[in-house]
mmCIF file of C-alpha atoms and ligand atoms in Angstrom:
data_model
loop_
_atom_site.group_PDB
_atom_site.id
_atom_site.type_symbol
_atom_site.label_atom_id
_atom_site.label_comp_id
_atom_site.label_asym_id
_atom_site.label_seq_id
_atom_site.Cartn_x
_atom_site.Cartn_y
_atom_site.Cartn_z
ATOM 1 C CA PRO A 1 110.629 8.398 23.162
ATOM 2 C CA PRO A 2 110.885 4.816 21.907
ATOM 3 C CA ASP A 3 107.949 2.693 20.814
ATOM 4 C CA ILE A 4 107.881 -0.244 23.256
ATOM 5 C CA SER A 5 107.305 -3.567 21.491
ATOM 6 C CA VAL A 6 104.056 -5.017 22.793
ATOM 7 C CA ASP A 7 105.122 -8.328 21.265
ATOM 8 C CA ASN A 8 108.127 -8.326 23.591
ATOM 9 C CA VAL A 9 105.901 -7.446 26.567
ATOM 10 C CA LYS A 10 103.643 -10.350 25.631
ATOM 11 C CA ALA A 11 106.633 -12.711 25.376
ATOM 12 C CA HIS A 12 107.406 -11.886 29.022
ATOM 13 C CA LEU A 13 103.766 -12.618 29.924
ATOM 14 C CA GLN A 14 103.999 -15.981 28.161
ATOM 15 C CA GLN A 15 107.028 -16.798 30.328
ATOM 16 C CA LEU A 16 105.150 -15.836 33.516
ATOM 17 C CA GLN A 17 102.232 -18.022 32.393
ATOM 18 C CA THR A 18 104.592 -20.965 31.839
ATOM 19 C CA ILE A 19 106.140 -20.422 35.286
ATOM 20 C CA ALA A 20 102.669 -20.512 36.889
ATOM 21 C CA SER A 21 101.611 -23.585 34.893
ATOM 22 C CA ASN A 22 104.754 -25.444 35.968
ATOM 23 C CA ASN A 23 104.238 -24.569 39.656
ATOM 24 C CA GLY A 24 100.682 -25.400 40.631
ATOM 25 C CA GLY A 25 99.017 -22.682 38.598
ATOM 26 C CA ASN A 26 99.964 -19.563 40.549
ATOM 27 C CA ARG A 27 102.762 -17.109 41.435
ATOM 28 C CA ARG A 28 101.720 -16.293 45.001
ATOM 29 C CA ALA A 29 104.350 -14.584 47.190
ATOM 30 C CA GLY A 30 106.652 -17.130 48.800
ATOM 31 C CA SER A 31 105.781 -19.872 46.302
ATOM 32 C CA ALA A 32 108.058 -21.519 43.741
ATOM 33 C CA GLY A 33 106.125 -19.692 41.025
ATOM 34 C CA TYR A 34 107.016 -16.380 42.657
ATOM 35 C CA THR A 35 110.682 -17.262 43.126
ATOM 36 C CA GLN A 36 110.945 -18.283 39.472
ATOM 37 C CA SER A 37 109.227 -15.056 38.389
ATOM 38 C CA VAL A 38 111.889 -13.050 40.258
ATOM 39 C CA ALA A 39 114.658 -15.144 38.673
ATOM 40 C CA TYR A 40 113.266 -14.593 35.139
ATOM 41 C CA ILE A 41 113.146 -10.812 35.492
ATOM 42 C CA LYS A 42 116.456 -10.609 37.346
ATOM 43 C CA GLN A 43 118.469 -12.432 34.701
ATOM 44 C CA LYS A 44 117.099 -10.226 31.916
ATOM 45 C CA LEU A 45 118.009 -7.077 33.856
ATOM 46 C CA GLN A 46 121.483 -8.283 34.797
ATOM 47 C CA ALA A 47 122.245 -9.227 31.200
ATOM 48 C CA ALA A 48 121.226 -5.691 30.155
ATOM 49 C CA GLY A 49 123.637 -4.040 32.602
ATOM 50 C CA TYR A 50 121.376 -3.096 35.504
ATOM 51 C CA THR A 51 122.508 -2.941 39.106
ATOM 52 C CA VAL A 52 120.094 -5.488 40.568
ATOM 53 C CA SER A 53 119.379 -6.455 44.151
ATOM 54 C CA GLU A 54 116.898 -8.597 46.013
ATOM 55 C CA GLN A 55 115.531 -7.334 49.309
ATOM 56 C CA ALA A 56 114.177 -9.979 51.657
ATOM 57 C CA CYS A 57 110.846 -9.070 53.246
ATOM 58 C CA PRO A 58 110.812 -11.026 56.516
ATOM 59 C CA SER A 59 107.994 -12.639 58.465
ATOM 60 C CA GLY A 60 106.382 -10.000 60.624
ATOM 61 C CA SER A 61 106.449 -7.628 57.641
ATOM 62 C CA CYS A 62 105.381 -9.967 54.840
ATOM 63 C CA THR A 63 102.721 -12.644 55.264
ATOM 64 C CA TYR A 64 104.711 -14.890 52.906
ATOM 65 C CA PRO A 65 108.394 -13.983 53.356
ATOM 66 C CA SER A 66 109.959 -13.465 49.937
ATOM 67 C CA ASN A 67 111.977 -10.915 48.009
ATOM 68 C CA ASN A 68 111.422 -7.562 46.361
ATOM 69 C CA LEU A 69 113.518 -7.051 43.224
ATOM 70 C CA ILE A 70 115.129 -3.634 42.705
ATOM 71 C CA ALA A 71 117.006 -2.551 39.573
ATOM 72 C CA GLU A 72 118.767 0.735 38.972
ATOM 73 C CA TRP A 73 120.200 2.026 35.711
ATOM 74 C CA PRO A 74 123.676 3.372 36.590
ATOM 75 C CA GLN A 75 123.307 6.778 34.896
ATOM 76 C CA GLY A 76 121.950 10.150 36.015
ATOM 77 C CA ASP A 77 121.858 11.985 39.342
ATOM 78 C CA ALA A 78 121.717 9.431 42.166
ATOM 79 C CA ASN A 79 120.166 12.079 44.437
ATOM 80 C CA ASN A 80 117.208 12.556 42.066
ATOM 81 C CA VAL A 81 115.481 9.195 41.717
ATOM 82 C CA TYR A 82 112.552 8.614 39.335
ATOM 83 C CA MET A 83 111.076 5.347 40.592
ATOM 84 C CA LEU A 84 108.605 2.992 38.929
ATOM 85 C CA GLY A 85 107.162 -0.254 40.295
ATOM 86 C CA ALA A 86 104.742 -3.129 39.871
ATOM 87 C CA HIS A 87 103.831 -6.026 42.135
ATOM 88 C CA LEU A 88 105.096 -9.343 40.816
ATOM 89 C CA ASP A 89 103.129 -11.616 43.144
ATOM 90 C CA GLY A 90 99.665 -12.964 42.362
ATOM 91 C CA VAL A 91 96.877 -14.588 44.330
ATOM 92 C CA SER A 92 96.723 -18.380 44.778
ATOM 93 C CA ALA A 93 93.596 -18.720 42.603
ATOM 94 C CA GLY A 94 95.358 -18.330 39.257
ATOM 95 C CA PRO A 95 98.433 -17.336 37.249
ATOM 96 C CA GLY A 96 98.080 -13.571 37.842
ATOM 97 C CA ILE A 97 98.608 -12.445 34.266
ATOM 98 C CA ASN A 98 96.696 -9.173 34.196
ATOM 99 C CA ASP A 99 97.122 -8.855 38.009
ATOM 100 C CA ASN A 100 99.973 -8.215 37.806
ATOM 101 C CA GLY A 101 102.024 -9.915 35.134
ATOM 102 C CA SER A 102 100.915 -6.993 32.951
ATOM 103 C CA GLY A 103 102.577 -4.232 34.957
ATOM 104 C CA SER A 104 105.602 -6.432 35.671
ATOM 105 C CA ALA A 105 106.167 -7.347 32.014
ATOM 106 C CA ALA A 106 105.674 -3.795 30.766
ATOM 107 C CA LEU A 107 108.203 -2.422 33.262
ATOM 108 C CA LEU A 108 110.700 -5.133 32.309
ATOM 109 C CA GLU A 109 110.447 -4.313 28.608
ATOM 110 C CA VAL A 110 110.704 -0.554 29.278
ATOM 111 C CA ALA A 111 113.797 -1.209 31.409
ATOM 112 C CA LEU A 112 115.400 -3.321 28.683
ATOM 113 C CA THR A 113 114.611 -0.651 26.096
ATOM 114 C CA LEU A 114 116.172 2.049 28.296
ATOM 115 C CA ALA A 115 119.341 -0.015 28.560
ATOM 116 C CA GLN A 116 119.447 -0.605 24.820
ATOM 117 C CA LYS A 117 118.915 3.086 23.928
ATOM 118 C CA ASN A 118 121.151 4.280 26.778
ATOM 119 C CA PRO A 119 120.255 7.991 26.521
ATOM 120 C CA THR A 120 121.896 10.719 28.591
ATOM 121 C CA LEU A 121 119.842 11.136 31.763
ATOM 122 C CA SER A 122 119.276 13.925 34.284
ATOM 123 C CA LYS A 123 117.681 11.569 36.810
ATOM 124 C CA ARG A 124 118.402 8.131 38.220
ATOM 125 C CA ILE A 125 115.850 5.584 36.980
ATOM 126 C CA ARG A 126 114.978 2.845 39.484
ATOM 127 C CA PHE A 127 112.572 -0.031 38.872
ATOM 128 C CA ALA A 128 110.970 -2.300 41.485
ATOM 129 C CA TRP A 129 108.999 -5.545 41.392
ATOM 130 C CA TRP A 130 107.185 -5.969 44.713
ATOM 131 C CA THR A 131 106.305 -9.059 46.684
ATOM 132 C CA ASP A 132 103.312 -9.733 48.960
ATOM 133 C CA GLU A 133 101.141 -6.940 47.563
ATOM 134 C CA GLU A 134 98.108 -9.190 47.647
ATOM 135 C CA GLN A 135 98.369 -9.631 51.422
ATOM 136 C CA GLY A 136 98.328 -5.852 52.050
ATOM 137 C CA LEU A 137 100.972 -3.917 50.054
ATOM 138 C CA ASN A 138 103.571 -5.536 52.297
ATOM 139 C CA GLY A 139 106.677 -5.705 50.091
ATOM 140 C CA SER A 140 106.521 -2.041 49.078
ATOM 141 C CA ASP A 141 105.673 -0.940 52.610
ATOM 142 C CA TYR A 142 108.696 -2.830 53.907
ATOM 143 C CA TYR A 143 110.968 -1.227 51.290
ATOM 144 C CA VAL A 144 109.812 2.331 51.943
ATOM 145 C CA ASN A 145 110.363 1.974 55.672
ATOM 146 C CA ALA A 146 113.587 -0.044 55.482
ATOM 147 C CA ILE A 147 115.542 2.414 53.303
ATOM 148 C CA GLY A 148 115.335 5.227 55.875
ATOM 149 C CA ALA A 149 114.682 8.952 55.621
ATOM 150 C CA THR A 150 117.826 9.933 53.701
ATOM 151 C CA GLU A 151 117.182 7.461 50.865
ATOM 152 C CA ARG A 152 113.440 8.218 50.878
ATOM 153 C CA ALA A 153 114.156 11.904 50.317
ATOM 154 C CA LYS A 154 116.027 11.096 47.092
ATOM 155 C CA ILE A 155 112.907 9.494 45.579
ATOM 156 C CA LYS A 156 111.180 12.468 43.954
ATOM 157 C CA SER A 157 108.243 10.465 42.551
ATOM 158 C CA TYR A 158 106.906 6.921 42.302
ATOM 159 C CA LEU A 159 104.803 5.564 39.412
ATOM 160 C CA ASN A 160 102.794 2.328 39.896
ATOM 161 C CA PHE A 161 101.485 -0.146 37.337
ATOM 162 C CA ASP A 162 98.882 -2.678 38.517
ATOM 163 C CA MET A 163 96.499 -4.302 35.983
ATOM 164 C CA ILE A 164 97.253 -2.442 32.747
ATOM 165 C CA GLY A 165 95.877 -4.999 30.272
ATOM 166 C CA SER A 166 92.292 -5.577 31.465
ATOM 167 C CA THR A 167 90.235 -7.163 28.652
ATOM 168 C CA ASN A 168 87.352 -4.694 29.063
ATOM 169 C CA GLY A 169 89.624 -2.026 30.484
ATOM 170 C CA GLY A 170 89.662 1.738 30.695
ATOM 171 C CA TYR A 171 92.301 4.451 30.847
ATOM 172 C CA PHE A 172 92.820 5.331 34.504
ATOM 173 C CA ILE A 173 95.576 7.380 36.111
ATOM 174 C CA ASN A 174 96.317 7.672 39.820
ATOM 175 C CA HIS A 175 96.179 11.334 40.959
ATOM 176 C CA VAL A 176 95.425 12.260 37.354
ATOM 177 C CA ASN A 177 95.595 16.024 37.945
ATOM 178 C CA SER A 178 98.880 15.975 39.870
ATOM 179 C CA ALA A 179 102.246 17.156 38.566
ATOM 180 C CA THR A 180 103.541 13.599 38.912
ATOM 181 C CA ALA A 181 100.914 12.386 36.426
ATOM 182 C CA THR A 182 101.806 15.005 33.795
ATOM 183 C CA TYR A 183 103.587 12.841 31.222
ATOM 184 C CA LEU A 184 101.504 9.697 31.772
ATOM 185 C CA LYS A 185 98.443 11.866 31.157
ATOM 186 C CA GLU A 186 99.981 13.735 28.241
ATOM 187 C CA TYR A 187 100.648 10.500 26.355
ATOM 188 C CA TRP A 188 97.108 9.148 26.639
ATOM 189 C CA THR A 189 95.585 12.574 26.033
ATOM 190 C CA THR A 190 97.582 12.903 22.819
ATOM 191 C CA LEU A 191 96.002 9.610 21.699
ATOM 192 C CA GLY A 192 92.564 11.150 22.379
ATOM 193 C CA LEU A 193 91.766 8.743 25.191
ATOM 194 C CA ALA A 194 90.517 11.198 27.874
ATOM 195 C CA PRO A 195 91.889 9.358 30.931
ATOM 196 C CA GLU A 196 89.999 9.404 34.240
ATOM 197 C CA GLU A 197 90.987 9.289 37.899
ATOM 198 C CA ASN A 198 91.722 5.758 39.188
ATOM 199 C CA THR A 199 89.079 5.870 41.896
ATOM 200 C CA GLU A 200 88.666 2.076 42.034
ATOM 201 C CA GLY A 201 92.323 1.571 42.852
ATOM 202 C CA ALA A 202 92.877 4.398 45.353
ATOM 203 C CA GLY A 203 94.794 3.085 48.365
ATOM 204 C CA ARG A 204 94.744 -0.451 46.966
ATOM 205 C CA SER A 205 98.190 -0.879 45.401
ATOM 206 C CA ASP A 206 101.836 -0.212 46.116
ATOM 207 C CA ASP A 207 101.757 3.495 45.290
ATOM 208 C CA TYR A 208 99.907 3.865 48.584
ATOM 209 C CA SER A 209 103.018 2.760 50.498
ATOM 210 C CA PHE A 210 104.904 5.682 48.946
ATOM 211 C CA GLU A 211 101.984 8.086 49.329
ATOM 212 C CA GLN A 212 101.867 7.358 53.061
ATOM 213 C CA ALA A 213 105.569 8.224 53.251
ATOM 214 C CA GLY A 214 104.940 11.600 51.607
ATOM 215 C CA ILE A 215 106.361 10.718 48.173
ATOM 216 C CA PRO A 216 104.323 12.020 45.193
ATOM 217 C CA THR A 217 102.737 9.154 43.235
ATOM 218 C CA SER A 218 100.875 8.356 40.049
ATOM 219 C CA GLY A 219 100.469 5.390 37.707
ATOM 220 C CA TYR A 220 98.341 3.693 35.074
ATOM 221 C CA ALA A 221 95.557 1.138 35.633
ATOM 222 C CA ALA A 222 92.925 -0.427 33.353
ATOM 223 C CA GLY A 223 90.528 -1.531 36.081
ATOM 224 C CA ALA A 224 89.625 -4.585 38.176
ATOM 225 C CA SER A 225 86.167 -5.854 39.240
ATOM 226 C CA ALA A 226 84.324 -2.538 38.914
ATOM 227 C CA ARG A 227 82.042 -2.216 35.884
ATOM 228 C CA LYS A 228 82.507 -0.013 32.865
ATOM 229 C CA THR A 229 79.799 2.673 32.600
ATOM 230 C CA SER A 230 77.908 3.419 29.385
ATOM 231 C CA ALA A 231 79.751 6.731 29.101
ATOM 232 C CA GLN A 232 83.101 4.956 29.416
ATOM 233 C CA ALA A 233 82.115 2.339 26.814
ATOM 234 C CA GLN A 234 81.094 5.138 24.468
ATOM 235 C CA LYS A 235 84.398 6.952 24.700
ATOM 236 C CA TRP A 236 86.782 3.966 25.039
ATOM 237 C CA GLY A 237 84.885 1.071 23.447
ATOM 238 C CA GLY A 238 84.296 -2.238 25.201
ATOM 239 C CA THR A 239 81.236 -3.549 27.038
ATOM 240 C CA ALA A 240 79.096 -1.359 29.314
ATOM 241 C CA ASN A 241 77.900 -2.759 32.647
ATOM 242 C CA ALA A 242 80.573 -5.472 32.572
ATOM 243 C CA ALA A 243 83.685 -5.698 34.761
ATOM 244 C CA PHE A 244 86.904 -4.123 33.473
ATOM 245 C CA ASP A 245 88.567 -7.482 34.241
ATOM 246 C CA PRO A 246 86.035 -10.327 34.525
ATOM 247 C CA CYS A 247 88.844 -12.688 35.634
ATOM 248 C CA TYR A 248 90.056 -10.557 38.551
ATOM 249 C CA HIS A 249 91.636 -12.834 41.209
ATOM 250 C CA SER A 250 90.358 -15.891 39.327
ATOM 251 C CA SER A 251 91.836 -18.944 37.631
ATOM 252 C CA CYS A 252 91.011 -17.401 34.226
ATOM 253 C CA ASP A 253 93.500 -14.535 34.755
ATOM 254 C CA SER A 254 95.724 -16.315 32.231
ATOM 255 C CA TYR A 255 97.738 -15.673 29.069
ATOM 256 C CA PRO A 256 96.763 -14.991 26.340
ATOM 257 C CA SER A 257 92.999 -14.898 26.959
ATOM 258 C CA ASN A 258 92.937 -12.293 29.729
ATOM 259 C CA ILE A 259 95.075 -9.602 28.104
ATOM 260 C CA ASN A 260 93.967 -6.655 25.975
ATOM 261 C CA SER A 261 96.952 -5.954 23.692
ATOM 262 C CA THR A 262 95.841 -2.426 22.816
ATOM 263 C CA LEU A 263 95.684 -1.323 26.428
ATOM 264 C CA LEU A 264 98.921 -3.125 27.262
ATOM 265 C CA ASP A 265 100.690 -1.395 24.358
ATOM 266 C CA ARG A 266 99.379 2.079 25.160
ATOM 267 C CA ALA A 267 100.396 1.738 28.802
ATOM 268 C CA SER A 268 103.856 0.414 27.928
ATOM 269 C CA ASP A 269 104.455 3.219 25.436
ATOM 270 C CA GLY A 270 103.217 5.806 27.964
ATOM 271 C CA ILE A 271 105.631 4.555 30.621
ATOM 272 C CA ALA A 272 108.559 5.008 28.222
ATOM 273 C CA TYR A 273 107.203 8.411 27.155
ATOM 274 C CA SER A 274 107.166 9.557 30.789
ATOM 275 C CA ILE A 275 110.722 8.435 31.485
ATOM 276 C CA TRP A 276 112.016 10.124 28.359
ATOM 277 C CA LYS A 277 110.128 13.379 28.976
ATOM 278 C CA ALA A 278 111.130 13.486 32.633
ATOM 279 C CA ALA A 279 114.757 12.439 32.461
ATOM 280 C CA VAL A 280 116.305 12.262 28.991
ATOM 281 C CA THR A 281 118.449 15.274 28.249
ATOM 282 C CA ASP A 282 119.988 14.307 24.914
ATOM 283 C CA THR A 283 120.166 17.470 22.884
ATOM 284 C CA PRO A 284 118.438 17.194 19.511
ATOM 285 C CA PRO A 285 120.795 16.746 16.555
ATOM 286 C CA PRO A 286 121.879 20.015 14.861
ATOM 287 C CA ASN A 287 119.973 20.939 11.722
HETATM 288 N N1 LIG B 301 95.780 -3.877 44.240
HETATM 289 C C1 LIG B 301 94.732 -4.699 43.682
HETATM 290 C C2 LIG B 301 95.168 -6.117 43.592
HETATM 291 O O1 LIG B 301 96.316 -6.369 43.340
HETATM 292 C C3 LIG B 301 94.416 -4.328 42.313
HETATM 293 C C4 LIG B 301 93.385 -3.327 42.184
HETATM 294 C C5 LIG B 301 93.656 -2.261 41.435
HETATM 295 C C6 LIG B 301 92.170 -3.469 42.740
HETATM 296 C C7 LIG B 301 92.714 -1.336 41.258
HETATM 297 C C8 LIG B 301 91.222 -2.539 42.576
HETATM 298 C C9 LIG B 301 91.496 -1.473 41.858
HETATM 299 O O2 LIG B 301 94.359 -7.005 43.724
HETATM 300 CA CA1 LIG B 302 104.289 0.050 21.340
HETATM 301 ZN ZN1 LIG B 303 97.283 -6.054 41.677
HETATM 302 ZN ZN1 LIG B 304 95.289 -8.615 43.083
HETATM 303 ZN ZN1 LIG B 305 95.999 9.281 46.862
#
């Protein structure tokens, strides 16, 4: 699997910060900052050769009508979809850099790396950037229901990335002991990080929209307003009895101050590791 450049992930975060700063300080769903965030990611994906679409989430489904962004790499079995997503919207209080510029930027850089490496694939890789998560997982819920049962059945798993660069973060995995978590867990375990179940985030991000539809889910998270325990500080470093992200839903959720590069890098590399282990079939070179 490739080593994802954390410098490139951080360059995407810098762009999202600039977009927020130029548009009243936030990227809330339906705002100009959100629309420009979609446009930034979309143009990168189109230039790389992705099949990209925007799905409008209407009033009645989304509190702030605005678009989901879906990108598919046109290789691999279209009936066997390996899907990954992150919400691109933030709250109105701040620029939304860890929540959730972090997951959005990591997925973008993984997608661009996949296009550049262009390996032979057994599965179809589909990426999504969701709107209106902050008002109740609305963009992802709309998508899962709108595509219908036949398309839903093609999605064999969904991996979610929400807050993966928390400054005092930990190594959390949704449904950590499930088959869907296998490669995400394997990567962090190989690094000696002893990941734990994402109890804080259960039912609180877009993976829950897929879970409710019966699709197996997992994902990485570094933690929000909950506090790191002494045991967690001992095994992962950081500050005990302090929040994983002290700027959660605040104006200080900004770039670069509210991003932990080590966590962001290890999550980004683990996402690529999972895609390659799950779907890349390139035979090793003869020796
Ligand atoms: N879904 C939450 C949000 O976007 C993020 C969160 C993740 C909160 C994990 C708690 C635990 O605000
Ligand atoms: Ca890396
Ligand atoms: Zn979030
Ligand atoms: Zn949030
Ligand atoms: Zn669950």
